[in-house]
Coordinates of N, CA and C in Angstrom, one line a residue:
S1 N 0.8 -1.4 -0.1 CA -0.2 0.0 -0.1 C 0.6 0.9 -0.1
P2 N 0.3 2.2 -0.3 CA 0.8 3.3 -0.4 C 1.6 3.9 0.9
R3 N 0.8 3.3 2.3 CA 1.3 3.9 3.7 C 2.8 3.1 3.5
D4 N 2.6 1.9 3.2 CA 4.1 0.7 3.6 C 5.1 1.0 2.5
L5 N 4.8 1.5 1.6 CA 5.4 2.3 1.0 C 6.7 3.0 1.7
V6 N 5.5 4.0 1.6 CA 6.5 5.5 2.6 C 7.0 4.8 4.2
R7 N 6.8 4.1 4.2 CA 7.4 3.3 5.6 C 8.9 2.9 5.6
Y8 N 8.2 2.3 4.8 CA 9.3 1.3 3.9 C 10.6 2.1 3.4
F9 N 10.3 3.3 3.1 CA 11.3 4.4 2.2 C 12.1 4.9 3.8
Y10 N 11.3 5.3 4.5 CA 11.5 5.9 6.0 C 12.8 5.1 6.9
L11 N 12.3 3.8 7.0 CA 13.3 2.9 7.3 C 14.3 2.0 6.9
S12 N 14.2 2.1 5.5 CA 15.6 1.5 4.9 C 16.1 2.7 5.0
S13 N 16.3 4.3 4.9 CA 16.8 5.3 5.1 C 17.6 5.5 6.6
E14 N 16.4 4.8 7.0 CA 17.5 5.3 8.6 C 18.3 3.5 8.3
R15 N 17.9 2.6 8.5 CA 19.1 1.5 8.0 C 20.5 2.1 7.7
R16 N 20.1 2.7 6.5 CA 21.5 3.2 5.7 C 22.5 4.4 6.0
A17 N 21.3 5.2 7.0 CA 22.4 5.8 8.1 C 22.8 5.6 9.2
A18 N 22.6 4.3 9.6 CA 22.8 3.8 11.1 C 24.1 2.8 10.3
A19 N 24.4 2.4 8.7 CA 25.8 2.0 7.9 C 26.3 2.9 7.9
A20 N 25.8 4.2 7.5 CA 26.6 5.4 8.2 C 27.6 5.8 8.5
G21 N 27.0 5.3 9.9 CA 27.6 5.8 11.7 C 26.6 6.8 11.9
K22 N 25.5 7.1 11.1 CA 24.2 8.1 12.2 C 23.3 7.1 12.8
P23 N 23.1 6.1 13.6 CA 22.2 5.4 13.7 C 20.8 6.4 14.6
R24 N 20.1 6.0 14.5 CA 18.8 6.5 15.2 C 18.9 6.1 16.9
A25 N 18.7 6.9 17.5 CA 18.5 6.7 19.1 C 17.5 6.1 19.5
E26 N 17.1 5.3 20.3 CA 15.8 4.5 20.7 C 14.7 5.9 21.0
S27 N 15.5 6.7 21.7 CA 14.6 8.0 22.8 C 14.9 9.1 21.7
E28 N 15.1 8.7 20.3 CA 14.5 10.1 19.0 C 13.5 10.0 18.3
T29 N 13.1 11.3 18.3 CA 11.7 10.8 17.6 C 12.3 11.7 16.1
P30 N 11.1 11.0 15.0 CA 11.7 11.2 13.6 C 12.2 12.5 13.8
Y31 N 11.5 13.9 14.0 CA 11.8 15.0 14.0 C 13.5 15.4 14.5
E32 N 13.6 14.8 15.5 CA 14.8 14.9 16.1 C 15.8 14.2 15.3
Y33 N 15.5 12.9 15.3 CA 16.4 12.6 14.4 C 16.7 13.2 12.7
Q34 N 16.4 13.7 12.2 CA 16.2 14.8 11.2 C 16.7 15.8 10.9
A35 N 16.8 16.2 12.9 CA 18.1 17.3 12.9 C 19.2 16.6 13.6
S36 N 19.7 15.7 13.8 CA 21.0 14.8 13.6 C 21.2 14.6 12.1
L37 N 20.7 14.7 11.8 CA 21.1 14.0 9.9 C 21.5 15.1 9.5
D38 N 20.8 15.9 9.3 CA 20.8 17.5 8.9 C 22.1 17.6 8.9
Q39 N 22.2 18.0 10.3 CA 23.7 18.1 10.9 C 24.8 17.7 10.1
S40 N 24.9 16.1 9.6 CA 25.2 15.2 9.2 C 25.4 15.5 7.6
F41 N 24.7 15.8 7.2 CA 24.4 15.6 5.5 C 23.3 16.7 5.3
P42 N 24.1 18.2 5.1 CA 23.2 19.2 4.9 C 22.8 19.3 3.9
E43 N 23.3 18.4 2.9 CA 23.2 18.6 1.4 C 21.6 17.8 1.2
L44 N 21.6 16.9 2.1 CA 20.3 16.4 2.5 C 19.3 16.8 2.6
E45 N 19.3 18.4 3.7 CA 17.8 18.7 3.8 C 16.6 18.5 4.0
P46 N 16.8 19.3 2.7 CA 15.4 19.1 2.2 C 14.8 17.5 2.0
D47 N 15.4 17.0 1.4 CA 14.6 15.7 1.1 C 14.6 14.9 2.6
L48 N 15.6 14.9 3.2 CA 15.2 14.2 4.6 C 14.2 14.7 5.4
E49 N 14.0 16.3 5.0 CA 12.6 17.1 5.8 C 11.0 16.4 4.9
G50 N 11.5 16.2 3.5 CA 10.1 15.7 2.9 C 9.7 14.3 3.4
L51 N 11.0 13.5 3.3 CA 11.0 11.8 3.8 C 10.3 11.6 5.1
T52 N 10.8 12.9 6.2 CA 10.2 12.7 7.4 C 8.8 13.4 7.8
E53 N 8.4 13.9 7.1 CA 6.9 14.6 6.5 C 6.0 13.3 6.7
A54 N 6.5 12.5 5.4 CA 5.7 11.7 4.7 C 6.0 10.5 6.0
F55 N 6.6 10.0 6.2 CA 6.8 8.9 7.2 C 6.3 9.7 8.2
I56 N 5.5 10.8 9.0 CA 5.2 10.9 10.1 C 3.7 10.6 9.7
A57 N 2.8 11.0 8.5 CA 1.8 10.8 7.8 C 1.6 9.4 7.7
A58 N 2.4 8.8 7.3 CA 2.1 7.6 7.1 C 2.2 6.7 8.1
R59 N 2.7 7.6 9.2 CA 2.8 6.4 11.0 C 1.9 7.3 11.4
Y60 N 1.8 7.8 11.6 CA 0.9 8.3 13.2 C -1.0 9.0 12.6
T61 N -1.0 9.2 11.0 CA -2.4 9.4 10.8 C -3.3 8.3 10.4
K62 N -4.9 8.8 10.2 CA -5.3 7.4 9.4 C -5.4 8.2 8.1
R63 N -5.5 9.1 7.5 CA -6.0 9.8 6.6 C -5.3 8.9 5.0
P64 N -6.2 9.0 4.4 CA -5.3 7.2 3.1 C -4.1 8.1 2.5
M65 N -4.0 7.3 1.9 CA -2.2 7.7 1.3 C -2.6 7.8 -0.3
Q66 N -2.4 8.3 -1.1 CA -2.4 7.5 -2.4 C -1.2 8.0 -3.5
R67 N -1.4 6.9 -4.3 CA -0.2 6.5 -5.1 C 0.5 7.8 -5.3
N68 N 0.2 8.8 -6.0 CA 1.0 10.1 -6.2 C 1.8 10.9 -5.1
E69 N 1.8 10.4 -3.7 CA 2.0 11.1 -2.5 C 3.6 9.8 -2.7
V70 N 3.2 8.4 -2.6 CA 4.4 7.6 -2.6 C 5.4 8.1 -3.7
E71 N 4.6 8.6 -4.9 CA 5.6 8.9 -5.9 C 6.4 10.2 -5.9
A72 N 6.0 10.9 -4.9 CA 6.4 12.1 -4.9 C 7.5 12.0 -4.1
V73 N 7.8 11.2 -2.9 CA 8.8 10.6 -1.8 C 9.8 9.8 -2.3
K74 N 9.2 9.0 -3.2 CA 10.6 8.2 -4.0 C 11.7 8.8 -4.0
P75 N 11.4 9.8 -5.1 CA 13.0 10.7 -5.5 C 13.8 10.9 -4.3
L76 N 13.0 11.3 -3.3 CA 13.2 12.1 -2.0 C 14.5 10.8 -1.5
W77 N 14.1 9.9 -1.1 CA 14.6 8.4 -0.7 C 15.7 8.2 -1.1
Q78 N 15.6 8.0 -2.9 CA 16.5 7.7 -3.6 C 17.7 8.8 -3.8
R79 N 17.5 9.7 -3.5 CA 19.5 11.0 -3.2 C 19.3 10.3 -1.5
I80 N 18.2 10.3 -0.9 CA 18.9 10.3 0.8 C 19.9 8.9 -0.1
R81 N 19.4 7.9 -0.5 CA 20.0 6.0 -0.2 C 21.3 6.3 -1.1
A82 N 21.6 7.1 -2.2 CA 22.8 7.3 -2.7 C 23.5 7.9 -1.7
A83 N 23.2 8.9 -1.0 CA 24.4 9.6 -0.3 C 24.8 9.1 0.3
L84 N 24.1 8.1 1.0 CA 23.5 7.3 2.3 C 24.8 6.3 2.1
R85 N 25.0 5.8 0.8 CA 24.8 4.2 0.3 C 27.1 4.7 -0.1
K86 N 27.0 6.1 -0.2 CA 28.2 6.6 -1.4 C 29.3 7.1 0.7
R87 N 28.5 7.1 1.5 CA 28.7 8.1 3.1 C 29.7 6.3 3.7
A88 N 28.7 6.0 3.6 CA 28.7 4.1 4.0 C 30.5 3.5 3.4
A89 N 30.3 3.8 1.9 CA 31.4 3.0 1.4 C 32.8 3.6 1.4
G90 N 33.0 5.3 1.6 CA 33.7 5.6 1.8 C 34.1 5.6 3.8
S91 N 33.6 5.2 4.7 CA 34.3 5.1 5.9 C 35.3 4.1 6.3

C-alpha cells in the first residue's frame, strides 16, 4: 500500500544512515533524528525533511495515502539512499 511504501522508504533510510555512522537513538523522535541527520548531511536537508514529513503522515495519521504521494517521496528516498550508500562506502 502507499502507506507501507512510505514507511519502507523511511526505515530503509534509517538503516542506511546507521550503516553510515548515524544510527537513530531509541529515544529520538523522527523530527529529532532528522535534525541530527541534517547536521551530518546538510546537502540532504530538504530531502530528509520531505521524507520525515511523509513518514509522520504514514505512521501517525489515519488519512488515506495516495499513490501520487509515494511517487513524490520516492525521488527523495533515492537521493538519500545514494548519498548514505556513498558515505557508508567511504567510511
